Amino acid sequence: MSTPFYVSPQQAMADRAEYARKGIARGRSLVVLQYADGIVFVGENPSRALHKFSEIYDRIGFAAAGKYNEYENLRIGGVRYADLRGYTYDRDDVTARGLANVYAQTLGTIFSSAAEKPYEVELVVAEVGETPEGDQIYRLPHDGSIVDEHGSVAVGGNAEQISSYLDQRHQDGMSLAEALKLAVQALSRDTNGSEREIPAERLEVAVLDRTRPQQRKFKRIVGRQLGRLLETGGATTEAESAEEE
Amino acid sequence: MDFLSDHQPEMLPGKRQLPPVQGVIEAPHGTTIVAVTFPGGVVLAGDRRATMGNVIAQRDIEKVFPADEYSAVGIAGTAGLAVEMVKLFQLELEHFEKVEGAQLSLEGKANRLSTMIRSNLGMAMQGLAVVPLFAGYDVDRGRGRIFSYDVTGGRSEEHNFAATGSGSIFARGAMKKFFHDGLTEAEATMLVVQALYDAADDDSATGGPDVARRIYPIVTVITEDGFRRLGEDESSEIARSILERRLEQPDGPRAALL
């Protein structure tokens, strides 16, 4: 009879974390930024059908990096949770905090259960408030912890580099065009520091816009509107730099 | 909704155990809903009265709801059950849209509502019927469409105009005379309020515009731009202009005899 090798719990957890981190790092990064009128999600996504961002509920959006089938599973679970809660109680009773807690429980259970492989996903759950102070952004890494973020957050491939770039440049009260411009700049920086161009067709952009009159604040920005925003974002920065000169 | 019926079936209408009851249960009932299509969209409107036997249970009930961006549902019948049904219907359309990333077709929405009404058949047999009118803008076909239902969930598409509820016979008669093919949006909204006025005129359970309390019919318009509910200023304007004309002609506009 063969005896299984002893693996210390520390080692086992470290191996699992390593596995999940590598899986997430293979995917492209995405960023979530606060701007004056809400929260904007920006990511590079060559597919138009398979979304990285989606609506969960009235004020709540979802962003995920990593393995598609795993985060899609979590996304649908989140929509179910939110819809069921909203139907049972009231639409106001669905909160990002509650949802983030459910995700954290799910991810944590899967991560520490020896029978399953850990999910290779990193999630962002964001809720837009009545005012910028009311905005909430939660980042949920693969192991089921929750990080309460402010201003900007990046997940996926070279998230660390991108978030440090964003932290230095992100300001409160940016316009949508400015925030979008900053996000694209951050995403187009490669690991080795060189920049590459991301064409508008490869960008996936969505916003939670608190000024939207509808109850559901989530909106995808596509096509001409995206092009226009990218242009105005560029124009203002150019105008500013011209003034500086 | 499969998920709900697996996990919390008691939350779904029609899944509850009913106690045996003799006679009819007294509960507030909604009355008249009318809809009319015009080139470019559809108008759905309802009066504001709920009755319980001979008593007016509520003067300002709202019976027309947006189902989603491009459709609306107006309810006649047991108000409590109907409102819950609409809430579940709204939820289901929204849930489908979020999970699938695309909207159901208008036909699909109408079929879904049909199933929900059928599941209420047990209650309907005890006098708690729900009979909605479903109207929406068909984005694929580029026109407004109306679907009417019976208590058993039977669904039929109506052309040009439709009405449901206790005052529907009178409203339908009025619309038959007023309707023509080239209605504008403004004419269509005027038409439905006229029809509701005629229904209120002859049906005691349908409420007319209440100028003293500022309660006017709910009028909603669905076009390519989506669902829009007329504000109180707009609907009061329509109701008041009709009222003014009716002071001279109590029976409303006359149609040509031949």
Short mmCIF file of C-alpha atoms in Angstrom, two decimals:
data_model
loop_
_atom_site.label_atom_id
_atom_site.label_comp_id
_atom_site.label_asym_id
_atom_site.label_seq_id
_atom_site.Cartn_x
_atom_site.Cartn_y
_atom_site.Cartn_z
CA MET A 1 0.00 0.00 0.00
CA SER A 2 1.37 3.33 -1.00
CA THR A 3 1.35 6.15 1.53
CA PRO A 4 0.37 9.57 0.15
CA PHE A 5 3.05 12.21 0.50
CA TYR A 6 2.51 14.63 3.30
CA VAL A 7 1.93 18.19 2.05
CA SER A 8 1.72 20.90 4.66
CA PRO A 9 -1.46 23.02 4.58
CA GLN A 10 0.65 26.13 3.98
CA GLN A 11 2.23 24.53 0.97
CA ALA A 12 -1.09 23.26 -0.38
CA MET A 13 -2.69 26.72 -0.12
CA ALA A 14 0.33 28.42 -1.64
CA ASP A 15 0.20 25.99 -4.57
CA ARG A 16 -3.49 26.61 -5.13
CA ALA A 17 -3.04 30.38 -4.94
CA GLU A 18 -0.17 30.14 -7.40
CA TYR A 19 -2.33 28.11 -9.77
CA ALA A 20 -5.22 30.60 -9.61
CA ARG A 21 -2.95 33.62 -9.99
CA LYS A 22 -1.31 32.17 -13.08
CA GLY A 23 -4.68 31.45 -14.62
CA ILE A 24 -5.87 35.01 -14.00
CA ALA A 25 -2.63 36.51 -15.30
CA ARG A 26 -3.12 34.80 -18.67
CA GLY A 27 -6.23 36.91 -19.27
CA ARG A 28 -6.24 40.53 -20.33
CA SER A 29 -6.55 43.20 -17.67
CA LEU A 30 -9.48 45.43 -17.11
CA VAL A 31 -9.96 48.56 -15.04
CA VAL A 32 -12.82 50.10 -13.12
CA LEU A 33 -12.70 53.84 -12.42
CA GLN A 34 -14.87 56.32 -10.63
CA TYR A 35 -15.74 59.47 -12.55
CA ALA A 36 -17.91 62.49 -11.76
CA ASP A 37 -21.24 60.92 -12.80
CA GLY A 38 -20.62 57.30 -11.98
CA ILE A 39 -18.33 54.36 -12.52
CA VAL A 40 -16.76 53.31 -15.80
CA PHE A 41 -15.58 49.81 -16.76
CA VAL A 42 -12.90 49.56 -19.43
CA GLY A 43 -11.21 46.45 -20.77
CA GLU A 44 -9.65 45.02 -23.86
CA ASN A 45 -11.95 42.41 -25.33
CA PRO A 46 -11.79 41.25 -28.93
CA SER A 47 -15.17 39.51 -28.62
CA ARG A 48 -18.39 41.44 -28.91
CA ALA A 49 -20.57 38.66 -27.63
CA LEU A 50 -18.65 37.40 -24.62
CA HIS A 51 -18.73 40.26 -22.19
CA LYS A 52 -16.39 40.92 -19.30
CA PHE A 53 -18.73 43.48 -17.81
CA SER A 54 -22.37 43.12 -17.16
CA GLU A 55 -25.34 44.40 -15.28
CA ILE A 56 -26.31 42.67 -12.07
CA TYR A 57 -29.03 45.01 -10.83
CA ASP A 58 -30.24 48.60 -10.93
CA ARG A 59 -27.09 50.18 -9.55
CA ILE A 60 -24.74 47.24 -9.52
CA GLY A 61 -22.26 46.22 -12.18
CA PHE A 62 -19.94 43.25 -12.45
CA ALA A 63 -16.50 42.90 -14.02
CA ALA A 64 -14.38 39.78 -14.19
CA ALA A 65 -10.97 38.70 -15.38
CA GLY A 66 -9.85 35.11 -15.78
CA LYS A 67 -11.58 32.02 -17.06
CA TYR A 68 -14.78 32.71 -18.96
CA ASN A 69 -16.89 29.73 -17.94
CA GLU A 70 -16.06 30.23 -14.28
CA TYR A 71 -16.90 33.92 -14.08
CA GLU A 72 -19.97 33.50 -16.26
CA ASN A 73 -21.17 30.97 -13.73
CA LEU A 74 -20.60 33.46 -10.93
CA ARG A 75 -22.24 36.24 -12.90
CA ILE A 76 -25.44 34.28 -13.44
CA GLY A 77 -25.43 33.31 -9.79
CA GLY A 78 -25.15 36.99 -8.92
CA VAL A 79 -28.02 38.00 -11.19
CA ARG A 80 -30.16 35.29 -9.61
CA TYR A 81 -29.25 36.36 -6.12
CA ALA A 82 -30.02 40.01 -6.89
CA ASP A 83 -33.28 39.36 -8.73
CA LEU A 84 -34.56 36.98 -6.09
CA ARG A 85 -33.71 39.39 -3.30
CA GLY A 86 -35.25 42.33 -5.12
CA TYR A 87 -38.44 40.37 -5.79
CA THR A 88 -38.72 39.06 -2.25
CA TYR A 89 -38.06 42.37 -0.52
CA ASP A 90 -37.55 45.56 -2.48
CA ARG A 91 -35.28 46.83 -5.22
CA ASP A 92 -33.47 49.00 -2.68
CA ASP A 93 -32.55 45.96 -0.63
CA VAL A 94 -30.11 44.66 -3.22
CA THR A 95 -26.67 46.02 -2.39
CA ALA A 96 -23.17 45.53 -3.72
CA ARG A 97 -22.00 44.72 -0.21
CA GLY A 98 -24.45 41.85 0.07
CA LEU A 99 -23.53 40.56 -3.35
CA ALA A 100 -19.80 40.85 -2.70
CA ASN A 101 -20.31 38.84 0.48
CA VAL A 102 -22.04 36.05 -1.41
CA TYR A 103 -19.24 36.00 -3.99
CA ALA A 104 -16.61 35.98 -1.28
CA GLN A 105 -18.29 33.01 0.39
CA THR A 106 -18.53 31.11 -2.87
CA LEU A 107 -14.97 31.81 -3.95
CA GLY A 108 -13.61 31.11 -0.48
CA THR A 109 -15.40 27.77 -0.22
CA ILE A 110 -14.21 26.67 -3.62
CA PHE A 111 -10.67 27.84 -2.93
CA SER A 112 -10.29 25.90 0.28
CA SER A 113 -12.19 22.78 -0.73
CA ALA A 114 -9.66 20.07 -1.59
CA ALA A 115 -12.08 18.34 -3.95
CA GLU A 116 -12.32 21.26 -6.36
CA LYS A 117 -9.76 23.23 -8.27
CA PRO A 118 -9.71 26.89 -7.30
CA TYR A 119 -11.51 29.30 -9.62
CA GLU A 120 -9.13 31.26 -11.81
CA VAL A 121 -11.09 34.48 -11.59
CA GLU A 122 -10.85 37.91 -10.06
CA LEU A 123 -14.05 39.92 -9.78
CA VAL A 124 -15.04 43.51 -9.28
CA VAL A 125 -18.48 44.38 -7.94
CA ALA A 126 -19.35 48.07 -8.16
CA GLU A 127 -22.37 50.01 -7.04
CA VAL A 128 -23.05 53.57 -8.06
CA GLY A 129 -24.51 55.83 -5.36
CA GLU A 130 -26.55 59.02 -5.49
CA THR A 131 -23.31 60.97 -5.03
CA PRO A 132 -19.66 60.04 -5.69
CA GLU A 133 -19.26 59.48 -1.94
CA GLY A 134 -21.90 56.77 -2.14
CA ASP A 135 -20.05 54.76 -4.78
CA GLN A 136 -18.78 51.38 -3.72
CA ILE A 137 -16.19 49.23 -5.47
CA TYR A 138 -15.22 45.81 -4.17
CA ARG A 139 -12.44 43.67 -5.59
CA LEU A 140 -12.71 39.94 -5.00
CA PRO A 141 -9.53 37.95 -5.60
CA HIS A 142 -9.59 34.18 -6.28
CA ASP A 143 -9.28 33.19 -2.59
CA GLY A 144 -12.52 34.75 -1.37
CA SER A 145 -11.17 37.84 0.32
CA ILE A 146 -12.80 41.23 -0.23
CA VAL A 147 -10.92 44.45 -0.85
CA ASP A 148 -12.85 47.70 -0.58
CA GLU A 149 -11.41 49.97 -3.28
CA HIS A 150 -11.72 53.69 -3.95
CA GLY A 151 -11.07 55.67 -7.09
CA SER A 152 -9.64 53.06 -9.38
CA VAL A 153 -9.01 49.33 -9.49
CA ALA A 154 -7.40 46.99 -11.98
CA VAL A 155 -7.64 43.21 -12.22
CA GLY A 156 -6.19 40.58 -14.54
CA GLY A 157 -2.81 40.22 -16.25
CA ASN A 158 -0.49 42.97 -15.05
CA ALA A 159 -2.94 44.43 -12.60
CA GLU A 160 -0.32 45.65 -10.15
CA GLN A 161 1.49 47.75 -12.70
CA ILE A 162 -1.73 49.19 -14.08
CA SER A 163 -3.20 50.03 -10.71
CA SER A 164 -0.07 51.83 -9.59
CA TYR A 165 -0.18 53.81 -12.86
CA LEU A 166 -3.84 54.64 -12.22
CA ASP A 167 -3.35 55.49 -8.56
CA GLN A 168 -0.84 58.17 -9.51
CA ARG A 169 -3.05 59.77 -12.12
CA HIS A 170 -6.65 59.21 -11.12
CA GLN A 171 -8.47 62.19 -9.62
CA ASP A 172 -11.93 62.58 -8.19
CA GLY A 173 -14.44 64.35 -10.36
CA MET A 174 -12.94 63.40 -13.75
CA SER A 175 -15.28 63.57 -16.73
CA LEU A 176 -16.22 60.34 -18.49
CA ALA A 177 -14.00 61.17 -21.47
CA GLU A 178 -11.02 61.88 -19.22
CA ALA A 179 -11.52 58.73 -17.19
CA LEU A 180 -11.86 56.68 -20.36
CA LYS A 181 -8.71 58.20 -21.80
CA LEU A 182 -6.77 57.45 -18.63
CA ALA A 183 -8.09 53.88 -18.57
CA VAL A 184 -7.04 53.25 -22.16
CA GLN A 185 -3.60 54.71 -21.49
CA ALA A 186 -3.21 52.43 -18.49
CA LEU A 187 -4.34 49.36 -20.42
CA SER A 188 -2.11 50.02 -23.41
CA ARG A 189 1.09 49.91 -21.37
CA ASP A 190 2.86 46.60 -21.75
CA THR A 191 4.74 44.77 -19.03
CA ASN A 192 8.05 45.99 -20.38
CA GLY A 193 6.91 49.61 -20.30
CA SER A 194 6.36 50.04 -24.04
CA GLU A 195 3.02 51.31 -25.29
CA ARG A 196 0.78 49.79 -27.91
CA GLU A 197 -2.36 51.06 -29.56
CA ILE A 198 -5.71 49.49 -28.64
CA PRO A 199 -8.23 50.23 -31.38
CA ALA A 200 -11.76 51.22 -30.32
CA GLU A 201 -13.20 47.97 -31.77
CA ARG A 202 -11.20 45.94 -29.26
CA LEU A 203 -12.38 47.96 -26.27
CA GLU A 204 -15.29 46.96 -24.13
CA VAL A 205 -16.68 49.90 -22.21
CA ALA A 206 -19.65 50.13 -19.88
CA VAL A 207 -20.81 52.66 -17.33
CA LEU A 208 -22.97 52.85 -14.26
CA ASP A 209 -24.29 56.34 -14.81
CA ARG A 210 -26.02 57.93 -11.83
CA THR A 211 -27.57 60.64 -14.04
CA ARG A 212 -29.53 58.12 -16.13
CA PRO A 213 -33.24 58.71 -15.57
CA GLN A 214 -34.06 54.99 -15.70
CA GLN A 215 -33.96 52.81 -12.66
CA ARG A 216 -31.30 50.64 -14.28
CA LYS A 217 -28.10 52.65 -14.41
CA PHE A 218 -25.93 50.19 -16.34
CA LYS A 219 -25.20 51.01 -19.94
CA ARG A 220 -22.77 49.72 -22.54
CA ILE A 221 -20.92 52.30 -24.57
CA VAL A 222 -20.38 51.10 -28.11
CA GLY A 223 -19.83 52.24 -31.67
CA ARG A 224 -20.06 55.91 -32.49
CA GLN A 225 -20.61 57.04 -28.92
CA LEU A 226 -17.39 55.32 -27.86
CA GLY A 227 -15.48 56.84 -30.76
CA ARG A 228 -16.76 60.28 -29.89
CA LEU A 229 -15.80 59.91 -26.24
CA LEU A 230 -12.32 58.69 -27.12
CA GLU A 231 -11.88 61.68 -29.41
CA THR A 232 -13.09 64.28 -26.92
CA GLY A 233 -10.94 62.72 -24.20
CA GLY A 234 -7.93 63.08 -26.48
CA ALA A 235 -8.91 66.60 -27.50
CA THR A 236 -9.19 67.95 -23.97
CA THR A 237 -5.85 66.50 -22.98
CA GLU A 238 -4.26 68.00 -26.06
CA ALA A 239 -5.92 71.33 -25.35
CA GLU A 240 -4.64 71.21 -21.79
CA SER A 241 -1.12 70.41 -22.85
CA ALA A 242 -1.27 73.21 -25.43
CA GLU A 243 -2.28 75.61 -22.67
CA GLU A 244 0.58 74.43 -20.53
CA GLU A 245 2.99 75.20 -23.32
CA MET B 1 -39.39 31.03 -13.47
CA ASP B 2 -37.55 27.77 -13.05
CA PHE B 3 -35.09 28.91 -10.42
CA LEU B 4 -37.82 30.33 -8.21
CA SER B 5 -40.06 27.30 -8.54
CA ASP B 6 -37.17 25.03 -7.49
CA HIS B 7 -36.08 27.10 -4.55
CA GLN B 8 -39.07 29.02 -3.26
CA PRO B 9 -42.15 27.73 -5.03
CA GLU B 10 -44.47 29.39 -2.53
CA MET B 11 -43.43 32.77 -3.95
CA LEU B 12 -44.95 32.03 -7.32
CA PRO B 13 -48.56 32.89 -8.03
CA GLY B 14 -50.63 29.80 -8.72
CA LYS B 15 -48.50 27.48 -6.60
CA ARG B 16 -50.36 28.05 -3.39
CA GLN B 17 -52.76 25.65 -1.76
CA LEU B 18 -56.22 27.13 -1.85
CA PRO B 19 -58.69 26.71 0.98
CA PRO B 20 -62.12 25.55 -0.19
CA VAL B 21 -64.37 28.62 -0.26
CA GLN B 22 -68.06 28.98 -0.81
CA GLY B 23 -69.12 31.80 -3.04
CA VAL B 24 -67.01 34.65 -4.33
CA ILE B 25 -64.22 36.26 -2.33
CA GLU B 26 -64.45 40.01 -2.02
CA ALA B 27 -61.25 41.67 -3.20
CA PRO B 28 -60.51 44.85 -5.09
CA HIS B 29 -60.94 44.50 -8.84
CA GLY B 30 -59.44 46.66 -11.52
CA THR B 31 -61.67 47.65 -14.38
CA THR B 32 -60.96 49.03 -17.83
CA ILE B 33 -57.81 48.95 -19.94
CA VAL B 34 -57.63 50.08 -23.56
CA ALA B 35 -54.93 49.99 -26.22
CA VAL B 36 -54.64 51.31 -29.73
CA THR B 37 -51.91 51.09 -32.33
CA PHE B 38 -50.76 53.93 -34.54
CA PRO B 39 -48.06 54.01 -37.22
CA GLY B 40 -44.85 53.99 -35.19
CA GLY B 41 -46.11 52.55 -31.93
CA VAL B 42 -48.88 51.69 -29.55
CA VAL B 43 -50.74 53.46 -26.75
CA LEU B 44 -51.91 51.63 -23.63
CA ALA B 45 -54.11 53.34 -21.07
CA GLY B 46 -56.21 52.52 -18.03
CA ASP B 47 -58.68 54.20 -15.72
CA ARG B 48 -57.87 54.63 -12.04
CA ARG B 49 -60.67 52.87 -10.22
CA ALA B 50 -60.65 49.64 -8.24
CA THR B 51 -63.98 48.29 -7.01
CA MET B 52 -64.97 45.75 -4.42
CA GLY B 53 -68.57 44.78 -5.02
CA ASN B 54 -70.49 48.04 -5.06
CA VAL B 55 -67.78 49.92 -3.18
CA ILE B 56 -65.01 51.95 -4.79
CA ALA B 57 -61.98 50.34 -3.17
CA GLN B 58 -59.44 52.78 -4.54
CA ARG B 59 -59.71 55.91 -6.63
CA ASP B 60 -56.14 56.26 -7.78
CA ILE B 61 -54.94 52.72 -8.43
CA GLU B 62 -52.34 52.31 -11.15
CA LYS B 63 -53.08 49.50 -13.54
CA VAL B 64 -50.68 50.10 -16.41
CA PHE B 65 -47.06 49.10 -15.88
CA PRO B 66 -43.97 49.03 -18.05
CA ALA B 67 -42.97 45.38 -18.55
CA ASP B 68 -39.61 46.37 -19.97
CA GLU B 69 -38.16 49.01 -22.27
CA TYR B 70 -40.44 48.14 -25.21
CA SER B 71 -43.59 46.72 -23.71
CA ALA B 72 -46.23 47.44 -21.13
CA VAL B 73 -49.00 45.51 -19.46
CA GLY B 74 -52.34 46.80 -18.27
CA ILE B 75 -54.33 44.72 -15.83
CA ALA B 76 -58.00 44.09 -15.24
CA GLY B 77 -59.28 41.71 -12.61
CA THR B 78 -58.22 41.02 -9.05
CA ALA B 79 -55.84 43.86 -8.31
CA GLY B 80 -53.63 42.15 -5.72
CA LEU B 81 -52.96 39.08 -7.84
CA ALA B 82 -52.57 41.10 -11.00
CA VAL B 83 -50.00 43.45 -9.51
CA GLU B 84 -48.00 40.50 -8.25
CA MET B 85 -48.20 38.83 -11.64
CA VAL B 86 -46.93 41.96 -13.32
CA LYS B 87 -44.09 42.23 -10.84
CA LEU B 88 -43.03 38.68 -11.56
CA PHE B 89 -43.41 39.25 -15.29
CA GLN B 90 -41.21 42.36 -15.15
CA LEU B 91 -38.65 40.46 -13.12
CA GLU B 92 -38.62 37.60 -15.56
CA LEU B 93 -38.08 39.80 -18.61
CA GLU B 94 -35.30 41.68 -16.86
CA HIS B 95 -33.71 38.46 -15.63
CA PHE B 96 -33.75 36.94 -19.08
CA GLU B 97 -32.26 40.09 -20.56
CA LYS B 98 -29.41 40.17 -18.06
CA VAL B 99 -28.57 36.49 -18.19
CA GLU B 100 -28.83 36.08 -21.95
CA GLY B 101 -27.61 39.54 -22.87
CA ALA B 102 -30.54 39.98 -25.28
CA GLN B 103 -34.21 40.82 -25.01
CA LEU B 104 -36.97 38.30 -25.54
CA SER B 105 -38.94 38.77 -28.74
CA LEU B 106 -42.32 40.46 -28.31
CA GLU B 107 -43.98 37.18 -29.21
CA GLY B 108 -41.90 35.44 -26.54
CA LYS B 109 -42.95 37.95 -23.91
CA ALA B 110 -46.62 37.55 -24.86
CA ASN B 111 -46.35 33.76 -24.61
CA ARG B 112 -44.70 33.98 -21.23
CA LEU B 113 -47.52 36.13 -19.90
CA SER B 114 -49.98 33.60 -21.26
CA THR B 115 -48.39 30.82 -19.18
CA MET B 116 -48.55 32.97 -16.08
CA ILE B 117 -52.24 33.66 -16.52
CA ARG B 118 -52.92 29.97 -17.07
CA SER B 119 -51.18 29.13 -13.80
CA ASN B 120 -53.73 31.33 -12.08
CA LEU B 121 -56.68 29.33 -13.43
CA GLY B 122 -57.49 27.79 -10.04
CA MET B 123 -57.90 31.21 -8.51
CA ALA B 124 -59.81 32.45 -11.53
CA MET B 125 -62.38 29.68 -11.00
CA GLN B 126 -63.00 31.11 -7.54
CA GLY B 127 -63.64 34.56 -8.91
CA LEU B 128 -60.10 35.90 -8.65
CA ALA B 129 -59.39 36.24 -12.34
CA VAL B 130 -56.59 38.31 -13.86
CA VAL B 131 -57.06 39.41 -17.44
CA PRO B 132 -54.30 41.67 -18.74
CA LEU B 133 -53.74 43.46 -21.97
CA PHE B 134 -50.21 43.37 -23.29
CA ALA B 135 -48.89 45.96 -25.71
CA GLY B 136 -45.43 46.51 -27.07
CA TYR B 137 -43.31 47.80 -29.85
CA ASP B 138 -41.96 44.96 -31.98
CA VAL B 139 -38.40 46.05 -32.66
CA ASP B 140 -37.91 43.39 -35.35
CA ARG B 141 -41.05 44.28 -37.27
CA GLY B 142 -40.99 48.01 -36.51
CA ARG B 143 -44.59 48.40 -35.33
CA GLY B 144 -46.76 48.40 -32.26
CA ARG B 145 -48.69 45.23 -31.39
CA ILE B 146 -51.42 44.35 -28.90
CA PHE B 147 -52.19 40.99 -27.29
CA SER B 148 -55.29 40.20 -25.32
CA TYR B 149 -55.91 37.24 -23.02
CA ASP B 150 -58.72 35.27 -21.49
CA VAL B 151 -58.75 33.71 -18.00
CA THR B 152 -57.43 30.39 -19.27
CA GLY B 153 -54.32 32.01 -20.71
CA GLY B 154 -55.63 31.99 -24.26
CA ARG B 155 -53.69 34.59 -26.17
CA SER B 156 -54.80 36.42 -29.26
CA GLU B 157 -53.24 39.24 -31.17
CA GLU B 158 -55.53 42.19 -31.66
CA HIS B 159 -55.33 44.47 -34.62
CA ASN B 160 -55.72 48.23 -34.36
CA PHE B 161 -57.34 48.40 -30.92
CA ALA B 162 -58.39 46.30 -27.94
CA ALA B 163 -59.94 46.63 -24.50
CA THR B 164 -60.29 44.48 -21.42
CA GLY B 165 -62.15 44.73 -18.13
CA SER B 166 -65.70 45.51 -17.14
CA GLY B 167 -65.98 48.67 -19.22
CA SER B 168 -64.34 47.11 -22.25
CA ILE B 169 -67.55 46.66 -24.26
CA PHE B 170 -68.25 50.37 -24.13
CA ALA B 171 -64.65 51.35 -24.72
CA ARG B 172 -64.40 49.01 -27.70
CA GLY B 173 -67.54 50.51 -29.20
CA ALA B 174 -66.10 53.98 -28.87
CA MET B 175 -62.74 52.98 -30.34
CA LYS B 176 -64.39 51.26 -33.25
CA LYS B 177 -65.93 54.57 -34.22
CA PHE B 178 -62.87 56.73 -33.55
CA PHE B 179 -60.15 54.56 -35.04
CA HIS B 180 -58.63 55.16 -38.44
CA ASP B 181 -55.36 54.03 -40.00
CA GLY B 182 -53.30 57.21 -40.02
CA LEU B 183 -53.54 58.21 -36.35
CA THR B 184 -50.77 60.35 -34.94
CA GLU B 185 -49.39 59.74 -31.46
CA ALA B 186 -51.32 62.72 -30.09
CA GLU B 187 -54.56 61.51 -31.71
CA ALA B 188 -54.01 58.01 -30.36
CA THR B 189 -53.59 59.27 -26.80
CA MET B 190 -56.72 61.40 -27.22
CA LEU B 191 -58.58 58.38 -28.59
CA VAL B 192 -57.83 56.13 -25.61
CA VAL B 193 -58.92 58.78 -23.12
CA GLN B 194 -62.14 59.29 -25.08
CA ALA B 195 -62.74 55.55 -25.00
CA LEU B 196 -62.12 55.44 -21.26
CA TYR B 197 -64.51 58.33 -20.80
CA ASP B 198 -67.20 56.42 -22.69
CA ALA B 199 -66.50 53.32 -20.61
CA ALA B 200 -66.84 55.34 -17.41
CA ASP B 201 -70.00 56.87 -18.75
CA ASP B 202 -71.80 53.53 -19.01
CA ASP B 203 -69.93 51.22 -16.62
CA SER B 204 -70.23 52.00 -12.92
CA ALA B 205 -66.98 50.20 -12.11
CA THR B 206 -64.87 52.36 -14.41
CA GLY B 207 -63.71 55.72 -13.13
CA GLY B 208 -63.80 58.83 -15.26
CA PRO B 209 -61.30 61.68 -14.97
CA ASP B 210 -61.60 63.13 -11.47
CA VAL B 211 -60.94 66.84 -11.86
CA ALA B 212 -61.58 67.69 -8.22
CA ARG B 213 -58.97 65.23 -6.95
CA ARG B 214 -56.70 65.60 -9.98
CA ILE B 215 -56.85 61.91 -10.81
CA TYR B 216 -56.52 61.28 -14.53
CA PRO B 217 -56.19 58.09 -16.57
CA ILE B 218 -52.73 56.63 -16.95
CA VAL B 219 -51.63 56.87 -20.56
CA THR B 220 -48.47 55.22 -21.81
CA VAL B 221 -46.88 55.33 -25.23
CA ILE B 222 -44.44 52.77 -26.60
CA THR B 223 -42.49 53.60 -29.71
CA GLU B 224 -39.07 52.95 -31.18
CA ASP B 225 -37.69 55.18 -28.40
CA GLY B 226 -39.10 52.90 -25.75
CA PHE B 227 -41.72 53.18 -23.06
CA ARG B 228 -42.99 56.56 -21.95
CA ARG B 229 -45.71 57.40 -19.48
CA LEU B 230 -47.47 60.69 -20.02
CA GLY B 231 -46.87 63.09 -17.15
CA GLU B 232 -49.73 64.35 -15.06
CA ASP B 233 -49.71 67.68 -16.92
CA GLU B 234 -50.10 65.95 -20.29
CA SER B 235 -52.83 63.52 -19.25
CA SER B 236 -54.71 66.23 -17.37
CA GLU B 237 -54.56 68.42 -20.45
CA ILE B 238 -56.09 65.67 -22.59
CA ALA B 239 -58.74 64.83 -19.99
CA ARG B 240 -59.69 68.46 -19.46
CA SER B 241 -60.04 69.22 -23.16
CA ILE B 242 -62.31 66.19 -23.54
CA LEU B 243 -64.31 67.21 -20.50
CA GLU B 244 -64.79 70.67 -21.89
CA ARG B 245 -66.13 69.36 -25.20
CA ARG B 246 -68.39 66.94 -23.39
CA LEU B 247 -70.04 69.78 -21.51
CA GLU B 248 -71.52 70.73 -24.86
CA GLN B 249 -71.81 67.22 -26.29
CA PRO B 250 -72.19 64.76 -23.40
CA ASP B 251 -72.02 61.73 -25.70
CA GLY B 252 -68.77 62.75 -27.31
CA PRO B 253 -67.86 63.30 -30.95
CA ARG B 254 -70.34 62.09 -33.52
CA ALA B 255 -69.29 59.67 -36.22
CA ALA B 256 -70.67 60.06 -39.73
CA LEU B 257 -73.71 57.86 -40.38
CA LEU B 258 -72.60 56.66 -43.74
#
